[in-house]
Amino acid sequence: KLPAFIKKNNYKTNHVWLNETNADHFCPMIDNKWSGAIPATIIVNNQTGYSNFTEGEMSAEEFESMVKEAIGGQAMHKYVAPMNDAEVVPAGTSGAAIVQTEYIKFKSSDSSVYSIVNGKVVMVARIDDMKVVIVTDEENKLFYTYSNLGSTVIKKGDLVKKDQLIGYATLDLDGNGPICEFYLSNVKENLLLTKENFTARKDKRHEDHSIDPVIAPMKIQKNN
C-alpha cells in the first residue's frame, strides 16, 4: 500500500520501507531512546553532525523548529502551554511599570499543570506555601521550572512524559485564578520567553479539585 499512498499524495522525497518485524533489533540502530512507538522522527545533518530524534506526534511548528536547528538557523521553540486554556499574564499590572522578568506567568480557570517536555525530575522544593518542580530534558541541557504549585504528583527522580500531569497551581495573590510561573534555563542562565513561545492547550480538561477543598458531609447515625 505504501507506493500507492506516496503516489496519491504526490510525495517527491525519498522513502524507505523497513521490512523488519523485530523492533528490538532495529530500534537501537536508529536511536537508543526509541521504544518502537510511532510516529517517530529523526533529523540528521551529515555536514555538521547534527542529529535529533523525537518519539510521538509533533506540531508543524515543532517540526519547523527542528529543521531550522538542523541547518543552523535560529529556531524559536514552540511549546504547548503548561495549563489548560492558559492566558499569559503581562508583566506589570495596575498601572505599574512594565518590568522584564526571567519567567513567564500563565493564568487559567483550571489549575492542572502539565509537563511540556519529556524529561527527568531533578528537584521538588517547597518555598513558603508553594512547591517548585524542575524537570531537565533528555539531554540534560535545559531545565524547565514550574513554580507556584500548590501540590505535585511527582517526586525527584521520576521520569515524566510530555503532557503528563505534574501538579496543580495555586491562586495568584489577587485570588482570582490559579497561576503557574515558568522558567527555562541552561547551566549558565535563564532564557527569556514570551507568549510567542507557547501555543494554547485546549485538548485536555480535568476537573479542578485543587483550589477549593471539598469537605465530605458527615453522616450521623443514631443508635437506639
CSV table of N, CA and C in Angstrom, one decimal, residues 22-161:
chain,number,residue,atom,x,y,z
A,22,ASN,N,11.2,-7.3,14.0
A,22,ASN,CA,11.7,-7.3,15.4
A,22,ASN,C,12.2,-5.9,15.7
A,23,ALA,N,11.3,-5.2,16.4
A,23,ALA,CA,11.6,-3.8,16.7
A,23,ALA,C,12.8,-3.7,17.7
A,24,ASP,N,13.0,-4.7,18.6
A,24,ASP,CA,14.1,-4.6,19.5
A,24,ASP,C,15.5,-4.7,18.8
A,25,HIS,N,15.5,-5.2,17.5
A,25,HIS,CA,16.7,-5.3,16.8
A,25,HIS,C,17.0,-4.0,16.1
A,26,PHE,N,16.1,-3.4,15.4
A,26,PHE,CA,16.4,-2.2,14.6
A,26,PHE,C,16.3,-0.9,15.3
A,27,CYS,N,15.4,-0.8,16.4
A,27,CYS,CA,15.2,0.5,17.1
A,27,CYS,C,16.5,1.1,17.6
A,28,PRO,N,17.3,0.3,18.4
A,28,PRO,CA,18.6,0.9,18.9
A,28,PRO,C,19.5,1.3,17.8
A,29,MET,N,19.4,0.7,16.6
A,29,MET,CA,20.3,1.1,15.5
A,29,MET,C,19.9,2.5,15.0
A,30,ILE,N,18.6,2.9,15.2
A,30,ILE,CA,18.2,4.3,14.8
A,30,ILE,C,18.5,5.2,16.0
A,31,ASP,N,18.1,4.9,17.2
A,31,ASP,CA,18.3,5.7,18.4
A,31,ASP,C,18.0,4.9,19.6
A,32,ASN,N,18.9,5.0,20.6
A,32,ASN,CA,18.8,4.2,21.8
A,32,ASN,C,17.5,4.6,22.6
A,33,LYS,N,17.0,5.8,22.4
A,33,LYS,CA,15.8,6.2,23.1
A,33,LYS,C,14.5,5.7,22.5
A,34,TRP,N,14.6,5.1,21.3
A,34,TRP,CA,13.4,4.7,20.6
A,34,TRP,C,12.8,3.5,21.2
A,35,SER,N,11.5,3.6,21.7
A,35,SER,CA,10.8,2.4,22.2
A,35,SER,C,10.2,1.5,21.2
A,36,GLY,N,10.1,2.1,19.9
A,36,GLY,CA,9.4,1.4,18.8
A,36,GLY,C,8.1,2.0,18.5
A,37,ALA,N,7.6,2.9,19.4
A,37,ALA,CA,6.4,3.6,19.1
A,37,ALA,C,6.5,4.5,17.9
A,38,ILE,N,5.4,4.6,17.2
A,38,ILE,CA,5.3,5.5,16.0
A,38,ILE,C,4.1,6.5,16.2
A,39,PRO,N,4.2,7.7,15.6
A,39,PRO,CA,5.3,8.1,14.7
A,39,PRO,C,6.5,8.5,15.5
A,40,ALA,N,7.7,8.4,14.8
A,40,ALA,CA,8.9,8.9,15.3
A,40,ALA,C,9.7,9.6,14.2
A,41,THR,N,10.5,10.6,14.6
A,41,THR,CA,11.2,11.4,13.6
A,41,THR,C,12.7,11.5,14.0
A,42,ILE,N,13.5,11.4,13.0
A,42,ILE,CA,14.9,11.7,13.2
A,42,ILE,C,15.4,12.6,12.1
A,43,ILE,N,16.1,13.6,12.5
A,43,ILE,CA,16.6,14.6,11.5
A,43,ILE,C,18.1,14.6,11.7
A,44,VAL,N,18.9,14.4,10.6
A,44,VAL,CA,20.3,14.3,10.6
A,44,VAL,C,20.9,15.3,9.6
A,45,ASN,N,22.0,16.0,10.0
A,45,ASN,CA,22.7,16.9,9.1
A,45,ASN,C,24.1,16.3,9.1
A,46,ASN,N,24.5,15.6,8.0
A,46,ASN,CA,25.8,14.9,8.0
A,46,ASN,C,27.0,15.9,7.9
A,47,GLN,N,26.7,17.1,7.4
A,47,GLN,CA,27.8,18.1,7.3
A,47,GLN,C,28.2,18.7,8.7
A,48,THR,N,27.2,18.8,9.6
A,48,THR,CA,27.5,19.4,10.9
A,48,THR,C,27.6,18.4,12.0
A,49,GLY,N,27.1,17.2,11.7
A,49,GLY,CA,27.0,16.2,12.8
A,49,GLY,C,25.7,16.3,13.6
A,50,TYR,N,24.8,17.2,13.2
A,50,TYR,CA,23.6,17.3,14.0
A,50,TYR,C,22.7,16.1,13.8
A,51,SER,N,22.1,15.7,15.0
A,51,SER,CA,21.2,14.6,15.0
A,51,SER,C,20.2,14.8,16.1
A,52,ASN,N,18.9,14.7,15.8
A,52,ASN,CA,17.9,14.9,16.8
A,52,ASN,C,16.8,13.9,16.5
A,53,PHE,N,16.5,13.1,17.5
A,53,PHE,CA,15.4,12.1,17.5
A,53,PHE,C,14.3,12.4,18.4
A,54,THR,N,13.1,12.3,18.0
A,54,THR,CA,11.9,12.5,18.9
A,54,THR,C,10.9,11.5,18.6
A,55,GLU,N,10.2,11.0,19.6
A,55,GLU,CA,9.2,10.0,19.5
A,55,GLU,C,7.8,10.6,19.8
A,56,GLY,N,6.8,10.3,19.0
A,56,GLY,CA,5.5,10.8,19.2
A,56,GLY,C,5.1,11.9,18.1
A,57,GLU,N,3.9,12.3,18.2
A,57,GLU,CA,3.4,13.3,17.2
A,57,GLU,C,4.0,14.7,17.6
A,58,MET,N,4.2,15.5,16.6
A,58,MET,CA,4.6,16.9,16.8
A,58,MET,C,3.8,17.8,15.9
A,59,SER,N,3.8,19.0,16.3
A,59,SER,CA,3.1,20.1,15.5
A,59,SER,C,4.0,20.5,14.4
A,60,ALA,N,3.4,21.3,13.4
A,60,ALA,CA,4.1,21.8,12.3
A,60,ALA,C,5.2,22.8,12.8
A,61,GLU,N,4.9,23.5,13.9
A,61,GLU,CA,5.8,24.5,14.5
A,61,GLU,C,7.0,23.7,15.1
A,62,GLU,N,6.8,22.6,15.8
A,62,GLU,CA,7.9,21.9,16.4
A,62,GLU,C,8.8,21.3,15.3
A,63,PHE,N,8.1,20.8,14.2
A,63,PHE,CA,8.9,20.2,13.1
A,63,PHE,C,9.8,21.2,12.4
A,64,GLU,N,9.2,22.4,12.2
A,64,GLU,CA,9.9,23.5,11.6
A,64,GLU,C,11.1,23.9,12.5
A,65,SER,N,10.9,23.9,13.8
A,65,SER,CA,11.9,24.3,14.7
A,65,SER,C,13.1,23.3,14.6
A,66,MET,N,12.8,22.0,14.5
A,66,MET,CA,13.9,21.0,14.4
A,66,MET,C,14.6,21.2,13.1
A,67,VAL,N,14.0,21.5,12.0
A,67,VAL,CA,14.6,21.6,10.8
A,67,VAL,C,15.5,22.9,10.8
A,68,LYS,N,15.1,24.0,11.4
A,68,LYS,CA,15.9,25.2,11.5
A,68,LYS,C,17.1,24.9,12.3
A,69,GLU,N,17.0,24.1,13.4
A,69,GLU,CA,18.1,23.8,14.2
A,69,GLU,C,19.1,23.0,13.4
A,70,ALA,N,18.6,22.1,12.6
A,70,ALA,CA,19.5,21.2,11.9
A,70,ALA,C,20.3,21.9,10.8
A,71,ILE,N,19.8,23.0,10.3
A,71,ILE,CA,20.5,23.7,9.3
A,71,ILE,C,21.3,24.9,9.9
A,72,GLY,N,21.2,25.1,11.2
A,72,GLY,CA,22.0,26.1,11.9
A,72,GLY,C,21.2,27.4,12.0
A,73,GLY,N,19.9,27.4,11.7
A,73,GLY,CA,19.2,28.7,11.8
A,73,GLY,C,18.7,28.9,13.2
A,74,GLN,N,18.2,30.1,13.4
A,74,GLN,CA,17.7,30.5,14.7
A,74,GLN,C,16.2,30.0,14.8
A,75,ALA,N,16.0,29.1,15.7
A,75,ALA,CA,14.7,28.5,15.9
A,75,ALA,C,14.0,29.0,17.2
A,76,MET,N,12.8,29.5,17.1
A,76,MET,CA,12.1,29.9,18.3
A,76,MET,C,11.2,28.7,18.7
A,77,HIS,N,11.5,28.1,19.8
A,77,HIS,CA,10.8,26.9,20.3
A,77,HIS,C,9.4,27.2,20.6
A,78,LYS,N,8.5,26.3,20.1
A,78,LYS,CA,7.1,26.4,20.4
A,78,LYS,C,6.7,25.3,21.3
A,79,TYR,N,6.2,25.7,22.5
A,79,TYR,CA,5.7,24.7,23.4
A,79,TYR,C,4.2,24.8,23.6
A,80,VAL,N,3.6,23.7,24.0
A,80,VAL,CA,2.2,23.8,24.4
A,80,VAL,C,2.1,24.3,25.8
A,81,ALA,N,1.2,25.3,26.0
A,81,ALA,CA,1.2,26.0,27.3
A,81,ALA,C,1.0,24.9,28.4
A,82,PRO,N,1.6,25.1,29.6
A,82,PRO,CA,1.5,24.1,30.7
A,82,PRO,C,0.2,24.0,31.3
A,83,MET,N,-0.7,24.9,31.1
A,83,MET,CA,-2.1,24.9,31.7
A,83,MET,C,-3.1,24.9,30.7
A,84,ASN,N,-4.3,24.3,31.0
A,84,ASN,CA,-5.4,24.3,30.0
A,84,ASN,C,-5.9,25.7,29.8
A,85,ASP,N,-6.2,26.0,28.5
A,85,ASP,CA,-6.7,27.3,28.2
A,85,ASP,C,-6.0,28.5,28.9
A,86,ALA,N,-4.7,28.4,28.9
A,86,ALA,CA,-3.9,29.3,29.7
A,86,ALA,C,-3.8,30.6,29.0
A,87,GLU,N,-3.8,31.7,29.7
A,87,GLU,CA,-3.5,33.1,29.3
A,87,GLU,C,-2.2,33.5,29.9
A,88,VAL,N,-1.4,34.2,29.1
A,88,VAL,CA,-0.1,34.8,29.6
A,88,VAL,C,-0.4,36.1,30.3
A,89,VAL,N,0.0,36.1,31.5
A,89,VAL,CA,-0.2,37.3,32.3
A,89,VAL,C,0.9,38.3,32.0
A,90,PRO,N,0.5,39.5,31.5
A,90,PRO,CA,1.5,40.5,31.1
A,90,PRO,C,2.3,41.0,32.4
A,91,ALA,N,3.5,41.4,32.2
A,91,ALA,CA,4.3,41.9,33.3
A,91,ALA,C,3.9,43.3,33.6
A,92,GLY,N,3.7,43.7,34.9
A,92,GLY,CA,3.3,45.0,35.2
A,92,GLY,C,1.8,45.2,35.1
A,93,THR,N,1.1,45.3,36.2
A,93,THR,CA,-0.3,45.5,36.2
A,93,THR,C,-0.7,46.7,37.1
A,94,SER,N,-2.0,47.1,37.0
A,94,SER,CA,-2.5,48.1,37.9
A,94,SER,C,-1.6,49.4,37.8
A,95,GLY,N,-1.3,49.7,36.5
A,95,GLY,CA,-0.5,50.9,36.3
A,95,GLY,C,0.9,50.9,36.6
A,96,ALA,N,1.4,49.7,37.0
A,96,ALA,CA,2.8,49.6,37.4
A,96,ALA,C,3.7,49.6,36.1
A,97,ALA,N,4.9,49.9,36.2
A,97,ALA,CA,5.8,49.9,35.1
A,97,ALA,C,6.0,48.5,34.6
A,98,ILE,N,6.2,48.3,33.3
A,98,ILE,CA,6.4,47.0,32.7
A,98,ILE,C,7.9,46.6,33.0
A,99,VAL,N,8.1,45.5,33.6
A,99,VAL,CA,9.4,45.1,34.0
A,99,VAL,C,9.7,43.8,33.3
A,100,GLN,N,10.9,43.7,32.7
A,100,GLN,CA,11.3,42.4,32.1
A,100,GLN,C,11.6,41.4,33.1
A,101,THR,N,11.0,40.3,33.1
A,101,THR,CA,11.3,39.2,34.0
A,101,THR,C,11.9,38.0,33.3
A,102,GLU,N,12.5,37.2,34.2
A,102,GLU,CA,13.1,36.0,33.6
A,102,GLU,C,12.2,34.8,33.7
A,103,TYR,N,10.9,35.0,33.9
A,103,TYR,CA,9.9,34.0,33.9
A,103,TYR,C,8.7,34.5,33.2
A,104,ILE,N,7.8,33.5,32.9
A,104,ILE,CA,6.5,33.9,32.3
A,104,ILE,C,5.4,33.3,33.1
A,105,LYS,N,4.3,34.0,33.2
A,105,LYS,CA,3.2,33.6,34.1
A,105,LYS,C,2.0,33.1,33.2
A,106,PHE,N,1.4,32.0,33.6
A,106,PHE,CA,0.2,31.5,32.9
A,106,PHE,C,-1.0,31.5,33.9
A,107,LYS,N,-2.1,32.0,33.5
A,107,LYS,CA,-3.3,32.0,34.3
A,107,LYS,C,-4.4,31.2,33.6
A,108,SER,N,-5.2,30.4,34.4
A,108,SER,CA,-6.2,29.6,33.8
A,108,SER,C,-7.3,29.4,34.9
A,109,SER,N,-8.5,29.0,34.4
A,109,SER,CA,-9.5,28.6,35.4
A,109,SER,C,-9.3,27.2,35.9
A,110,ASP,N,-8.4,26.4,35.2
A,110,ASP,CA,-8.1,25.1,35.6
A,110,ASP,C,-6.7,25.1,36.1
A,111,SER,N,-6.4,24.6,37.3
A,111,SER,CA,-5.1,24.7,37.9
A,111,SER,C,-4.2,23.5,37.5
A,112,SER,N,-4.7,22.6,36.7
A,112,SER,CA,-3.9,21.4,36.3
A,112,SER,C,-2.7,21.9,35.5
A,113,VAL,N,-1.5,21.4,35.9
A,113,VAL,CA,-0.2,21.8,35.2
A,113,VAL,C,0.4,20.6,34.6
A,114,TYR,N,0.8,20.6,33.3
A,114,TYR,CA,1.4,19.5,32.6
A,114,TYR,C,2.8,19.8,32.2
A,115,SER,N,3.6,18.7,32.2
A,115,SER,CA,5.0,18.9,31.7
A,115,SER,C,4.9,19.2,30.2
A,116,ILE,N,5.8,20.1,29.7
A,116,ILE,CA,5.8,20.4,28.3
A,116,ILE,C,6.9,19.6,27.5
A,117,VAL,N,7.7,18.8,28.2
A,117,VAL,CA,8.7,18.0,27.6
A,117,VAL,C,8.9,16.7,28.2
A,118,ASN,N,9.5,15.7,27.5
A,118,ASN,CA,9.9,14.5,28.2
A,118,ASN,C,11.2,14.8,29.0
A,119,GLY,N,11.3,14.3,30.1
A,119,GLY,CA,12.5,14.6,30.9
A,119,GLY,C,12.5,13.9,32.3
A,120,LYS,N,13.4,14.3,33.2
A,120,LYS,CA,13.5,13.7,34.5
A,120,LYS,C,13.4,14.8,35.5
A,121,VAL,N,12.7,14.5,36.6
A,121,VAL,CA,12.5,15.5,37.7
A,121,VAL,C,13.8,15.5,38.5
A,122,VAL,N,14.5,16.7,38.5
A,122,VAL,CA,15.7,16.8,39.3
A,122,VAL,C,15.5,17.5,40.6
A,123,MET,N,14.4,18.2,40.8
A,123,MET,CA,14.2,18.8,42.1
A,123,MET,C,12.7,19.1,42.3
A,124,VAL,N,12.3,18.8,43.5
A,124,VAL,CA,10.9,19.2,44.0
A,124,VAL,C,11.2,19.9,45.4
A,125,ALA,N,10.9,21.2,45.4
A,125,ALA,CA,11.2,22.0,46.6
A,125,ALA,C,10.0,22.7,47.1
A,126,ARG,N,10.0,23.0,48.4
A,126,ARG,CA,8.9,23.8,49.0
A,126,ARG,C,9.4,25.1,49.4
A,127,ILE,N,8.8,26.2,48.9
A,127,ILE,CA,9.3,27.5,49.3
A,127,ILE,C,8.0,28.3,49.8
A,128,ASP,N,8.0,28.5,51.1
A,128,ASP,CA,6.9,29.1,51.8
A,128,ASP,C,5.7,28.2,51.5
A,129,ASP,N,4.6,28.8,50.9
A,129,ASP,CA,3.4,28.0,50.7
A,129,ASP,C,3.3,27.4,49.3
A,130,MET,N,4.4,27.4,48.5
A,130,MET,CA,4.3,26.8,47.2
A,130,MET,C,5.3,25.8,47.0
A,131,LYS,N,5.1,25.0,46.0
A,131,LYS,CA,6.1,24.0,45.6
A,131,LYS,C,6.7,24.3,44.2
A,132,VAL,N,8.0,24.0,44.0
A,132,VAL,CA,8.7,24.2,42.7
A,132,VAL,C,9.2,22.9,42.2
A,133,VAL,N,8.9,22.6,40.9
A,133,VAL,CA,9.3,21.4,40.3
A,133,VAL,C,10.3,21.8,39.1
A,134,ILE,N,11.4,21.1,39.1
A,134,ILE,CA,12.4,21.4,38.0
A,134,ILE,C,12.6,20.1,37.2
A,135,VAL,N,12.3,20.1,35.9
A,135,VAL,CA,12.5,19.0,35.0
A,135,VAL,C,13.6,19.3,34.0
A,136,THR,N,14.6,18.4,33.9
A,136,THR,CA,15.6,18.5,32.9
A,136,THR,C,15.2,17.7,31.6
A,137,ASP,N,15.6,18.2,30.5
A,137,ASP,CA,15.3,17.5,29.2
A,137,ASP,C,16.1,16.2,29.1
A,138,GLU,N,15.9,15.4,28.1
A,138,GLU,CA,16.5,14.1,28.0
A,138,GLU,C,18.0,14.2,27.8
A,139,GLU,N,18.5,15.4,27.3
A,139,GLU,CA,19.9,15.5,27.1
A,139,GLU,C,20.6,16.3,28.2
A,140,ASN,N,19.8,16.6,29.3
A,140,ASN,CA,20.4,17.4,30.4
A,140,ASN,C,21.0,18.7,30.1
A,141,LYS,N,20.4,19.3,29.1
A,141,LYS,CA,20.9,20.6,28.6
A,141,LYS,C,20.0,21.8,29.1
A,142,LEU,N,18.7,21.6,29.2
A,142,LEU,CA,17.8,22.6,29.5
A,142,LEU,C,17.0,22.2,30.8
A,143,PHE,N,16.7,23.2,31.6
A,143,PHE,CA,15.9,23.0,32.8
A,143,PHE,C,14.6,23.7,32.8
A,144,TYR,N,13.5,23.0,33.0
A,144,TYR,CA,12.2,23.6,32.9
A,144,TYR,C,11.6,23.7,34.4
A,145,THR,N,11.4,24.9,34.8
A,145,THR,CA,11.0,25.1,36.2
A,145,THR,C,9.5,25.6,36.3
A,146,TYR,N,8.7,24.8,37.1
A,146,TYR,CA,7.3,25.2,37.3
A,146,TYR,C,7.2,25.6,38.7
A,147,SER,N,6.8,26.9,38.9
A,147,SER,CA,6.7,27.5,40.2
A,147,SER,C,5.2,27.8,40.5
A,148,ASN,N,5.0,28.1,41.8
A,148,ASN,CA,3.6,28.4,42.3
A,148,ASN,C,2.7,27.2,42.3
A,149,LEU,N,3.2,26.0,42.5
A,149,LEU,CA,2.4,24.9,42.6
A,149,LEU,C,1.9,24.7,44.0
A,150,GLY,N,0.6,24.4,44.2
A,150,GLY,CA,0.1,24.1,45.5
A,150,GLY,C,0.4,22.7,45.9
A,151,SER,N,0.4,21.8,44.9
A,151,SER,CA,0.7,20.4,45.2
A,151,SER,C,1.3,19.8,43.9
A,152,THR,N,1.9,18.6,44.1
A,152,THR,CA,2.5,17.9,42.9
A,152,THR,C,2.3,16.5,43.1
A,153,VAL,N,2.3,15.8,42.0
A,153,VAL,CA,2.0,14.3,42.0
A,153,VAL,C,3.3,13.6,41.6
A,154,ILE,N,4.4,14.3,41.5
A,154,ILE,CA,5.7,13.6,41.2
A,154,ILE,C,6.8,13.9,42.2
A,155,LYS,N,7.9,13.2,42.1
A,155,LYS,CA,8.9,13.3,43.1
A,155,LYS,C,10.3,13.3,42.4
A,156,LYS,N,11.3,13.7,43.0
A,156,LYS,CA,12.7,13.8,42.5
A,156,LYS,C,13.0,12.4,41.9
A,157,GLY,N,13.6,12.3,40.7
A,157,GLY,CA,14.0,11.1,40.1
A,157,GLY,C,13.0,10.5,39.1
A,158,ASP,N,11.7,11.0,39.2
A,158,ASP,CA,10.7,10.5,38.3
A,158,ASP,C,11.0,10.9,36.9
A,159,LEU,N,10.7,9.9,35.9
A,159,LEU,CA,10.7,10.2,34.5
A,159,LEU,C,9.3,10.7,34.1
A,160,VAL,N,9.3,11.8,33.4
A,160,VAL,CA,8.0,12.4,33.0
A,160,VAL,C,7.9,12.4,31.5
A,161,LYS,N,6.7,12.3,31.0
A,161,LYS,CA,6.4,12.4,29.6
A,161,LYS,C,5.8,13.7,29.3
